[in-house]
């Protein structure tokens, strides 16, 4: 564990953690250096500290540049609009097929391009622009020069303080805009090895689609090409069973593929007697494996785990080619160091982190676990050995898996025991062999048949395991908890005996429990009224923490016709990060998809006290998803309350909640916007007025009905800041000090309206926008008010 190369690599990669969570990462670094003081020279400790600081500065600079790039692109593009120009393809096209019946038109590819001559609706762009585009032809390749027309908009970041910062993805890719292609013409074909690789990917994709069983074809493309567009049921089954890694292009796959090619090359070279008599052909085949590993990693989609495995395998093979004995720890350290040098934010790449953590678990825990677990007769040991290896890998990556998914399957080890041999020893070799057999159609069809059978068998294991359940859910670890895990792991690795190792692990577990209580306390905000406007894009979702710890959720955002589910993307992760398993009151301000869309997936996953609904959606038909949401709540015996039981004042959670509209019920002839719930929440001498999508007519009615009772410090503007809301008389009646605008950078409606912004500015009202800096948190203890702007984090 005191290998200086590995420690240097870890220090450099950990710089991204220090940049994103300075306090817990710095504390972990100080304690780690203290633990290492008896194992390293003083100069080495100072060197590690400097490397860590250098890594943090590089990471912070990269994140800041990404934020600046996104701001420039947002300013240059404005609302979604049409652009045309010339561009060059930067990344391999990725096919994301929608499930369609046989014979119907298939989906198309997603590409990343860099525009170098671009004219948009707002005028020409003055700097190169990288964009991710959908709807591209599948036969494009990196290096192709194209002339295109596309509908472009800035990437929406969904910046929320409780969730991981998404800006590293922009820093790593340079892509700050996305959209759909309208027209594309290839001007010239690219040249070079990357172009050749993409042509080979397209060829293999066509052969898979032509020869594999339709049920196995998406699985084969995932396994060979890294294109993960499984049917939703299959995707959920693999996730819930813990078998997703069998269809990912992982380090294990790369090692099996490249090691197999290297072994074949060595066997061929041994037959060349003049060569094998004079040279160690094993060294030659090892040298051959180095470029092969990178070519295969690129061909398979270039995921972080594949690239890390290519780096590690290259180090091992380089040492072997030089005639030395490779060290697994040093090879691991070398691959990490290379990755961290090339990418300052490599620690923000989930696939890379998971792969590295699993490898660390194998290197550090495989032998100790096997020594304690693998016992008994030979047949029993043969069964227990792969279980020990799976356990070692799972222990290594579990803390990081917890950051990415709220659940882990208890039956995952058994499922891996059954499915891993089928996937890695049958499906993978056959599918890879199939990719090289187009010249022999009968053999190719036979390989496709075998591969289809193996993949469908793996899918069957995933489905059975998923149906059996056994899923353990837990909140995502906080940065402090991850720091505690890192410290405990280092202390255990440095321990000289089992007693000290057990003590280190026990203390680490105790620290996790204490920090979990701290996280739960921080999420409850007792003694405060906290209004948190989540960044869900062009929609509303507001989380209200009441002074006694109760919680209200007002709307859940949503996009009609979009694959982005704001419930699973934002609302649920925020609730879990804040340790909220129950929402006491859910308020649907009005039945429009940009307000209830995210609730569809959120409400079934949490305990709900009651739902407040205007009733207009049921009477006027808000669609099947809205109806299904209410049916699910009624099936769970969740009370659904309507305005006739809600209008007036209520003391809830230590605050006063006034339901001002629609009272005594919704007006059938009025729009859903003007029938929005209007809530005034007061704590002490301060209040927040939340008006849903209420427009001018509703504002006039409120002024007439409550001429002296609308005063509030915080006003959530109606209809996302549209010009149809926030009239001057209404502003004069409310007299807010803060105006909250819930909108997204990709909205086509011009929200917030410049006239509304000018009206707010003329009254010196502070404007807080979710499309400029992410979620907004306003809170009061009843006496003072605090506004948090996450853009400053």
Short mmCIF file of C-alpha atoms in Angstrom, two decimals, residues 187-628:
data_model
loop_
_atom_site.label_atom_id
_atom_site.label_comp_id
_atom_site.label_asym_id
_atom_site.label_seq_id
_atom_site.Cartn_x
_atom_site.Cartn_y
_atom_site.Cartn_z
CA UNK A 187 -18.48 17.22 -47.38
CA UNK A 188 -15.48 14.92 -47.05
CA UNK A 189 -14.54 11.68 -45.36
CA UNK A 190 -12.07 11.58 -42.52
CA UNK A 191 -8.71 9.89 -42.72
CA UNK A 192 -6.71 8.03 -40.10
CA UNK A 193 -6.98 5.23 -37.59
CA UNK A 194 -9.99 6.63 -35.70
CA UNK A 195 -11.97 6.86 -38.93
CA UNK A 196 -11.08 3.26 -39.74
CA UNK A 197 -12.19 2.16 -36.27
CA UNK A 198 -15.56 3.87 -36.68
CA UNK A 199 -16.07 2.23 -40.06
CA UNK A 200 -15.31 -1.11 -38.42
CA UNK A 201 -17.81 -0.35 -35.63
CA UNK A 202 -20.51 0.39 -38.22
CA UNK A 203 -19.72 -2.85 -40.07
CA UNK A 204 -19.88 -4.95 -36.88
CA UNK A 205 -23.13 -3.24 -35.86
CA UNK A 206 -24.71 -4.15 -39.20
CA UNK A 207 -23.57 -7.77 -38.93
CA UNK A 208 -24.93 -8.06 -35.36
CA UNK A 209 -28.30 -6.71 -36.48
CA UNK A 210 -28.34 -9.03 -39.47
CA UNK A 211 -27.45 -12.29 -37.70
CA UNK A 212 -28.31 -12.14 -33.97
CA UNK A 213 -31.71 -13.05 -32.58
CA UNK A 214 -33.81 -9.84 -32.24
CA UNK A 215 -34.04 -10.34 -28.46
CA UNK A 216 -30.25 -10.68 -28.17
CA UNK A 217 -29.21 -8.00 -30.65
CA UNK A 218 -29.30 -5.02 -28.21
CA UNK A 219 -27.40 -7.14 -25.66
CA UNK A 220 -24.73 -7.99 -28.25
CA UNK A 221 -24.29 -4.35 -29.27
CA UNK A 222 -23.91 -3.39 -25.62
CA UNK A 223 -21.32 -6.12 -25.05
CA UNK A 224 -19.25 -5.51 -28.18
CA UNK A 225 -19.77 -1.83 -29.02
CA UNK A 226 -20.77 -0.26 -25.70
CA UNK A 227 -24.13 0.92 -27.07
CA UNK A 228 -26.51 0.65 -24.12
CA UNK A 229 -30.04 1.01 -25.45
CA UNK A 230 -31.67 -2.07 -23.98
CA UNK A 231 -35.41 -2.43 -23.69
CA UNK A 232 -36.54 -0.67 -20.53
CA UNK A 233 -37.57 -3.92 -18.83
CA UNK A 234 -34.19 -5.50 -19.59
CA UNK A 235 -32.29 -2.43 -18.45
CA UNK A 236 -34.17 -2.44 -15.15
CA UNK A 237 -33.63 -6.19 -14.70
CA UNK A 238 -29.87 -5.92 -15.20
CA UNK A 239 -29.70 -2.94 -12.83
CA UNK A 240 -31.75 -4.56 -10.08
CA UNK A 241 -29.85 -7.85 -10.33
CA UNK A 242 -26.39 -6.28 -10.19
CA UNK A 243 -25.46 -7.73 -13.59
CA UNK A 244 -25.13 -4.51 -15.59
CA UNK A 245 -21.37 -4.88 -15.66
CA UNK A 246 -21.68 -8.04 -17.76
CA UNK A 247 -23.00 -5.97 -20.67
CA UNK A 248 -20.62 -3.05 -20.16
CA UNK A 249 -17.29 -2.97 -21.95
CA UNK A 250 -15.36 -3.39 -18.72
CA UNK A 251 -11.74 -3.91 -17.90
CA UNK A 252 -12.35 -7.64 -17.55
CA UNK A 253 -13.68 -7.79 -21.09
CA UNK A 254 -10.72 -5.89 -22.42
CA UNK A 255 -8.21 -8.08 -20.62
CA UNK A 256 -9.92 -11.26 -21.86
CA UNK A 257 -10.03 -10.00 -25.44
CA UNK A 258 -6.50 -8.58 -25.63
CA UNK A 259 -4.92 -11.38 -23.62
CA UNK A 260 -6.55 -13.85 -25.99
CA UNK A 261 -5.15 -12.04 -29.01
CA UNK A 262 -1.72 -11.85 -27.40
CA UNK A 263 -1.81 -15.59 -26.67
CA UNK A 264 -2.80 -16.28 -30.27
CA UNK A 265 0.02 -14.04 -31.51
CA UNK A 266 2.50 -15.86 -29.28
CA UNK A 267 1.30 -19.24 -30.57
CA UNK A 268 1.78 -18.10 -34.16
CA UNK A 269 5.23 -16.65 -33.46
CA UNK A 270 6.32 -19.88 -31.80
CA UNK A 271 5.72 -21.63 -35.12
CA UNK A 272 8.19 -19.28 -36.83
CA UNK A 273 11.24 -21.29 -35.81
CA UNK A 274 13.99 -18.83 -36.88
CA UNK A 275 12.28 -16.11 -34.87
CA UNK A 276 11.37 -18.14 -31.78
CA UNK A 277 14.88 -19.58 -31.62
CA UNK A 278 16.50 -16.15 -31.38
CA UNK A 279 13.91 -14.13 -29.44
CA UNK A 280 11.53 -14.49 -26.52
CA UNK A 281 8.32 -14.38 -28.54
CA UNK A 282 6.38 -13.82 -25.32
CA UNK A 283 8.00 -10.40 -25.14
CA UNK A 284 7.06 -9.69 -28.75
CA UNK A 285 3.44 -10.71 -28.17
CA UNK A 286 3.39 -8.50 -25.05
CA UNK A 287 4.58 -5.56 -27.14
CA UNK A 288 1.85 -6.38 -29.68
CA UNK A 289 -0.75 -6.27 -26.90
CA UNK A 290 0.01 -2.65 -25.98
CA UNK A 291 -1.40 -0.93 -29.11
CA UNK A 292 -4.01 -3.67 -29.40
CA UNK A 293 -5.43 -2.82 -25.97
CA UNK A 294 -5.91 0.85 -26.91
CA UNK A 295 -7.40 -0.01 -30.30
CA UNK A 296 -9.87 -2.40 -28.70
CA UNK A 297 -10.79 0.09 -25.94
CA UNK A 298 -11.51 2.70 -28.62
CA UNK A 299 -13.44 0.26 -30.82
CA UNK A 300 -15.60 -0.73 -27.84
CA UNK A 301 -16.74 2.83 -27.17
CA UNK A 302 -13.87 4.29 -25.15
CA UNK A 303 -15.55 4.12 -21.73
CA UNK A 304 -13.57 5.18 -18.67
CA UNK A 305 -13.30 1.62 -17.40
CA UNK A 306 -12.04 0.34 -20.77
CA UNK A 307 -9.44 3.10 -21.04
CA UNK A 308 -8.24 2.50 -17.48
CA UNK A 309 -7.94 -1.21 -18.21
CA UNK A 310 -6.06 -0.43 -21.43
CA UNK A 311 -3.64 1.72 -19.43
CA UNK A 312 -3.14 -0.94 -16.77
CA UNK A 313 -2.72 -3.71 -19.31
CA UNK A 314 -0.26 -1.57 -21.28
CA UNK A 315 1.89 -1.08 -18.19
CA UNK A 316 1.86 -4.82 -17.47
CA UNK A 317 2.69 -5.69 -21.07
CA UNK A 318 5.41 -3.03 -21.28
CA UNK A 319 7.11 -4.50 -18.23
CA UNK A 320 6.75 -7.95 -19.74
CA UNK A 321 8.12 -6.76 -23.10
CA UNK A 322 11.15 -5.33 -21.29
CA UNK A 323 11.80 -8.74 -19.78
CA UNK A 324 10.80 -7.84 -16.23
CA UNK A 325 8.23 -9.31 -13.90
CA UNK A 326 5.09 -7.16 -13.76
CA UNK A 327 3.58 -6.01 -10.47
CA UNK A 328 -0.19 -5.69 -10.27
CA UNK A 329 -0.02 -2.82 -7.79
CA UNK A 330 2.50 -0.85 -9.83
CA UNK A 331 0.60 -1.50 -13.05
CA UNK A 332 -2.55 -0.24 -11.34
CA UNK A 333 -0.71 2.83 -10.07
CA UNK A 334 0.82 3.50 -13.48
CA UNK A 335 -2.55 3.35 -15.25
CA UNK A 336 -4.12 5.66 -12.65
CA UNK A 337 -1.25 8.13 -12.91
CA UNK A 338 -1.43 8.23 -16.70
CA UNK A 339 -5.19 8.82 -16.58
CA UNK A 340 -4.88 11.56 -13.96
CA UNK A 341 -2.15 13.32 -15.96
CA UNK A 342 -4.22 13.28 -19.14
CA UNK A 343 -7.51 14.23 -17.44
CA UNK A 344 -7.59 16.46 -14.34
CA UNK A 345 -11.18 15.40 -13.66
CA UNK A 346 -10.76 11.67 -14.14
CA UNK A 347 -12.06 11.24 -10.59
CA UNK A 348 -15.41 12.59 -11.83
CA UNK A 349 -15.85 9.86 -14.45
CA UNK A 350 -18.22 7.29 -12.87
CA UNK A 351 -17.16 4.37 -15.07
CA UNK A 352 -13.49 5.06 -14.42
CA UNK A 353 -13.99 5.38 -10.66
CA UNK A 354 -16.02 2.17 -10.46
CA UNK A 355 -13.47 0.27 -12.51
CA UNK A 356 -10.57 1.57 -10.44
CA UNK A 357 -12.38 0.83 -7.17
CA UNK A 358 -13.22 -2.72 -8.27
CA UNK A 359 -9.59 -3.28 -9.31
CA UNK A 360 -8.38 -1.94 -5.96
CA UNK A 361 -10.76 -4.32 -4.22
CA UNK A 362 -9.39 -7.25 -6.23
CA UNK A 363 -5.76 -6.31 -5.53
CA UNK A 364 -6.27 -5.69 -1.82
CA UNK A 365 -9.07 -8.03 -0.77
CA UNK A 366 -9.21 -10.98 -3.14
CA UNK A 367 -6.54 -13.02 -1.36
CA UNK A 368 -7.66 -12.25 2.25
CA UNK A 369 -11.29 -13.04 1.42
CA UNK A 370 -10.31 -16.21 -0.44
CA UNK A 371 -8.18 -17.40 2.49
CA UNK A 372 -11.18 -17.20 4.82
CA UNK A 373 -13.91 -18.27 2.45
CA UNK A 374 -12.49 -20.79 0.00
CA UNK A 375 -12.25 -23.99 2.01
CA UNK A 376 -13.40 -27.59 1.84
CA UNK A 377 -13.25 -30.22 -0.90
CA UNK A 378 -12.11 -29.26 -4.41
CA UNK A 379 -15.66 -29.01 -5.88
CA UNK A 380 -16.70 -26.69 -3.05
CA UNK A 381 -13.57 -24.55 -3.47
CA UNK A 382 -14.27 -24.31 -7.21
CA UNK A 383 -17.67 -22.82 -6.38
CA UNK A 384 -16.43 -20.53 -3.59
CA UNK A 385 -13.43 -19.07 -5.45
CA UNK A 386 -15.41 -16.92 -7.91
CA UNK A 387 -17.65 -15.81 -5.03
CA UNK A 388 -14.56 -14.54 -3.20
CA UNK A 389 -13.42 -12.64 -6.29
CA UNK A 390 -16.87 -11.11 -6.79
CA UNK A 391 -16.99 -10.07 -3.13
CA UNK A 392 -13.59 -8.41 -3.36
CA UNK A 393 -14.63 -6.37 -6.39
CA UNK A 394 -18.02 -5.47 -4.90
CA UNK A 395 -16.54 -4.31 -1.59
CA UNK A 396 -14.17 -2.05 -3.49
CA UNK A 397 -16.81 -0.34 -5.58
CA UNK A 398 -19.84 -0.37 -3.22
CA UNK A 399 -19.25 3.13 -1.74
CA UNK A 400 -19.11 4.56 -5.25
CA UNK A 401 -22.05 2.51 -6.50
CA UNK A 402 -24.00 4.04 -3.64
CA UNK A 403 -23.38 7.47 -5.12
CA UNK A 404 -24.89 6.44 -8.45
CA UNK A 405 -27.78 4.21 -7.50
CA UNK A 406 -29.99 4.18 -4.39
CA UNK A 407 -30.11 0.40 -4.18
CA UNK A 408 -27.97 -2.71 -4.20
CA UNK A 409 -29.18 -6.27 -4.83
CA UNK A 410 -28.65 -8.77 -2.00
CA UNK A 411 -28.78 -11.59 -4.55
CA UNK A 412 -26.19 -9.92 -6.77
CA UNK A 413 -23.37 -12.23 -5.70
CA UNK A 414 -25.37 -15.37 -6.48
CA UNK A 415 -26.55 -13.88 -9.76
CA UNK A 416 -22.96 -13.09 -10.70
CA UNK A 417 -21.91 -16.61 -9.76
CA UNK A 418 -24.39 -18.02 -12.29
CA UNK A 419 -24.27 -15.36 -15.00
CA UNK A 420 -20.60 -14.31 -15.00
CA UNK A 421 -19.25 -17.60 -16.42
CA UNK A 422 -21.91 -17.51 -19.15
CA UNK A 423 -21.27 -13.87 -19.95
CA UNK A 424 -17.49 -13.73 -19.74
CA UNK A 425 -16.52 -17.25 -20.84
CA UNK A 426 -19.24 -17.91 -23.42
CA UNK A 427 -21.05 -14.78 -24.64
CA UNK A 428 -18.03 -12.46 -24.76
CA UNK A 429 -15.60 -14.71 -26.71
CA UNK A 430 -18.30 -15.82 -29.15
CA UNK A 431 -19.53 -12.26 -29.77
CA UNK A 432 -15.99 -11.00 -30.32
CA UNK A 433 -15.26 -13.89 -32.66
CA UNK A 434 -18.48 -13.16 -34.52
CA UNK A 435 -17.19 -9.66 -35.27
CA UNK A 436 -14.41 -11.15 -37.42
CA UNK A 437 -16.44 -13.79 -39.30
CA UNK A 438 -18.31 -11.81 -41.96
CA UNK A 439 -16.14 -13.53 -44.60
CA UNK A 440 -17.63 -16.92 -43.62
CA UNK A 441 -21.44 -16.49 -43.44
CA UNK A 442 -22.29 -20.01 -42.19
CA UNK A 443 -19.74 -19.78 -39.39
CA UNK A 444 -20.87 -16.22 -38.62
CA UNK A 445 -24.50 -17.37 -38.29
CA UNK A 446 -23.41 -20.21 -36.02
CA UNK A 447 -21.49 -17.80 -33.79
CA UNK A 448 -24.51 -15.48 -33.72
CA UNK A 449 -26.72 -18.39 -32.68
CA UNK A 450 -24.39 -19.39 -29.85
CA UNK A 451 -23.90 -15.79 -28.76
CA UNK A 452 -27.64 -15.14 -28.80
CA UNK A 453 -28.25 -18.18 -26.64
CA UNK A 454 -25.61 -17.15 -24.10
CA UNK A 455 -26.86 -13.57 -23.92
CA UNK A 456 -30.49 -14.60 -23.54
CA UNK A 457 -29.40 -16.96 -20.74
CA UNK A 458 -27.66 -14.07 -18.97
CA UNK A 459 -30.80 -11.99 -19.42
CA UNK A 460 -32.89 -14.79 -17.93
CA UNK A 461 -30.69 -14.80 -14.81
CA UNK A 462 -31.06 -11.02 -14.57
CA UNK A 463 -34.86 -11.22 -14.87
CA UNK A 464 -35.26 -14.01 -12.34
CA UNK A 465 -32.99 -12.27 -9.84
CA UNK A 466 -34.81 -8.98 -10.36
CA UNK A 467 -38.21 -10.63 -9.83
CA UNK A 468 -37.01 -12.23 -6.59
CA UNK A 469 -36.32 -8.79 -5.14
CA UNK A 470 -33.93 -8.55 -2.22
CA UNK A 471 -33.01 -4.93 -3.00
CA UNK A 472 -31.45 -2.87 -0.21
CA UNK A 473 -31.99 0.89 -0.52
CA UNK A 474 -29.90 3.54 1.17
CA UNK A 475 -29.14 7.24 0.85
CA UNK A 476 -26.16 8.38 -1.21
CA UNK A 477 -22.98 8.88 0.83
CA UNK A 478 -22.00 12.45 1.62
CA UNK A 479 -18.49 13.73 0.81
CA UNK A 480 -17.68 13.40 4.51
CA UNK A 481 -18.74 9.75 4.50
CA UNK A 482 -16.63 9.03 1.43
CA UNK A 483 -13.71 10.68 3.19
CA UNK A 484 -14.31 8.41 6.19
CA UNK A 485 -14.35 5.35 3.92
CA UNK A 486 -11.06 6.40 2.34
CA UNK A 487 -9.40 6.95 5.73
CA UNK A 488 -10.66 3.63 7.11
CA UNK A 489 -9.50 1.78 3.99
CA UNK A 490 -6.03 3.31 4.22
CA UNK A 491 -5.75 2.61 7.95
CA UNK A 492 -6.80 -1.01 7.42
CA UNK A 493 -4.32 -1.42 4.56
CA UNK A 494 -1.48 -0.06 6.70
CA UNK A 495 -2.40 -2.11 9.79
CA UNK A 496 0.22 -4.61 10.87
CA UNK A 497 -2.13 -7.20 12.33
CA UNK A 498 -5.75 -8.33 12.25
CA UNK A 499 -6.64 -6.57 15.52
CA UNK A 500 -5.56 -3.16 14.26
CA UNK A 501 -7.17 -3.79 10.90
CA UNK A 502 -10.46 -4.69 12.57
CA UNK A 503 -10.22 -1.63 14.82
CA UNK A 504 -9.71 0.64 11.81
CA UNK A 505 -12.70 -0.82 10.02
CA UNK A 506 -14.87 -0.63 13.15
CA UNK A 507 -13.97 3.01 13.70
CA UNK A 508 -14.70 3.74 10.05
CA UNK A 509 -18.11 2.10 10.36
CA UNK A 510 -18.85 4.11 13.52
CA UNK A 511 -17.83 7.30 11.73
CA UNK A 512 -20.25 6.46 8.91
CA UNK A 513 -23.11 6.11 11.39
CA UNK A 514 -22.29 9.39 13.12
CA UNK A 515 -21.97 11.22 9.81
CA UNK A 516 -25.27 9.72 8.67
CA UNK A 517 -26.97 11.26 11.70
CA UNK A 518 -25.31 14.58 10.88
CA UNK A 519 -26.59 14.38 7.30
CA UNK A 520 -30.12 13.62 8.49
CA UNK A 521 -30.00 16.56 10.93
CA UNK A 522 -28.70 18.93 8.23
CA UNK A 523 -31.50 17.84 5.89
CA UNK A 524 -34.27 18.46 8.43
CA UNK A 525 -33.58 22.21 8.93
CA UNK A 526 -35.54 22.36 12.20
CA UNK A 527 -36.21 25.88 13.41
CA UNK A 528 -36.16 27.24 9.85
CA UNK A 529 -38.61 27.80 7.04
CA UNK A 530 -36.63 26.80 3.96
CA UNK A 531 -37.89 27.15 0.40
CA UNK A 532 -35.72 25.29 -2.09
CA UNK A 533 -36.49 25.79 -5.78
CA UNK A 534 -34.99 22.79 -7.56
CA UNK A 535 -33.36 23.14 -10.94
CA UNK A 536 -35.60 20.88 -13.03
CA UNK A 537 -35.30 22.85 -16.25
CA UNK A 538 -38.39 24.47 -17.73
CA UNK A 539 -40.77 23.59 -14.93
CA UNK A 540 -41.49 23.99 -11.23
CA UNK A 541 -40.45 21.87 -8.28
CA UNK A 542 -40.19 23.47 -4.87
CA UNK A 543 -39.23 21.70 -1.68
CA UNK A 544 -40.39 23.43 1.50
CA UNK A 545 -38.89 22.47 4.87
CA UNK A 546 -41.15 23.55 7.70
CA UNK A 547 -39.77 24.63 11.09
CA UNK A 548 -40.65 21.42 12.94
CA UNK A 549 -39.07 19.16 10.31
CA UNK A 550 -42.13 18.41 8.19
CA UNK A 551 -41.75 18.62 4.41
CA UNK A 552 -43.87 19.92 1.56
CA UNK A 553 -43.14 19.20 -2.08
CA UNK A 554 -44.81 21.57 -4.53
CA UNK A 555 -44.75 20.14 -8.07
CA UNK A 556 -42.11 17.90 -9.64
CA UNK A 557 -41.18 19.49 -12.96
CA UNK A 558 -41.39 17.54 -16.19
CA UNK A 559 -40.93 17.68 -19.96
CA UNK A 560 -43.66 16.54 -22.33
CA UNK A 561 -42.29 14.04 -24.83
CA UNK A 562 -38.77 14.13 -23.40
CA UNK A 563 -36.79 11.09 -22.22
CA UNK A 564 -35.55 13.16 -19.27
CA UNK A 565 -37.53 12.25 -16.15
CA UNK A 566 -37.11 15.08 -13.64
CA UNK A 567 -38.35 12.79 -10.88
CA UNK A 568 -35.53 10.24 -11.22
CA UNK A 569 -33.02 12.86 -12.44
CA UNK A 570 -33.55 15.52 -9.77
CA UNK A 571 -36.43 15.25 -7.29
CA UNK A 572 -35.81 11.74 -5.93
CA UNK A 573 -32.01 12.17 -5.73
CA UNK A 574 -32.44 15.44 -3.83
CA UNK A 575 -34.89 13.86 -1.39
CA UNK A 576 -32.49 10.97 -0.80
CA UNK A 577 -29.51 13.28 -0.41
CA UNK A 578 -31.47 15.21 2.23
CA UNK A 579 -32.47 11.92 3.93
CA UNK A 580 -36.17 12.48 3.33
CA UNK A 581 -38.04 9.21 3.00
CA UNK A 582 -41.38 10.90 3.61
CA UNK A 583 -43.04 14.02 2.26
CA UNK A 584 -45.88 15.09 4.51
CA UNK A 585 -47.69 17.21 1.94
CA UNK A 586 -47.39 17.03 -1.84
CA UNK A 587 -48.97 19.95 -3.65
CA UNK A 588 -49.76 19.80 -7.36
CA UNK A 589 -50.22 23.45 -8.17
CA UNK A 590 -52.13 22.63 -11.38
CA UNK A 591 -52.34 19.67 -13.78
CA UNK A 592 -49.77 20.61 -16.43
CA UNK A 593 -46.94 18.18 -17.38
CA UNK A 594 -44.14 20.61 -16.48
CA UNK A 595 -45.48 20.49 -12.93
CA UNK A 596 -46.68 16.91 -12.41
CA UNK A 597 -44.37 15.01 -14.82
CA UNK A 598 -41.65 14.44 -12.24
CA UNK A 599 -44.18 13.39 -9.60
CA UNK A 600 -45.09 10.28 -11.62
CA UNK A 601 -41.83 8.55 -10.69
CA UNK A 602 -41.29 10.35 -7.37
CA UNK A 603 -44.47 9.61 -5.45
CA UNK A 604 -44.40 5.78 -5.75
CA UNK A 605 -40.87 5.78 -4.33
CA UNK A 606 -41.58 7.77 -1.14
CA UNK A 607 -44.01 7.81 1.77
CA UNK A 608 -46.65 10.49 1.10
CA UNK A 609 -48.77 12.02 3.84
CA UNK A 610 -51.38 13.67 1.61
CA UNK A 611 -51.78 15.23 -1.84
CA UNK A 612 -53.28 18.65 -2.47
CA UNK A 613 -54.86 18.79 -5.93
CA UNK A 614 -57.12 21.43 -7.46
CA UNK A 615 -59.35 18.73 -9.00
CA UNK A 616 -59.36 20.35 -12.42
CA UNK A 617 -57.20 17.58 -13.88
CA UNK A 618 -59.78 14.87 -13.16
CA UNK A 619 -62.74 16.94 -14.25
CA UNK A 620 -61.10 18.09 -17.50
CA UNK A 621 -58.89 15.09 -18.24
CA UNK A 622 -55.17 15.78 -17.72
CA UNK A 623 -54.10 12.55 -19.37
CA UNK A 624 -53.43 8.91 -18.44
CA UNK A 625 -50.22 9.51 -16.48
CA UNK A 626 -51.94 12.05 -14.23
CA UNK A 627 -54.84 9.63 -13.71
CA UNK A 628 -52.44 6.77 -12.96
#
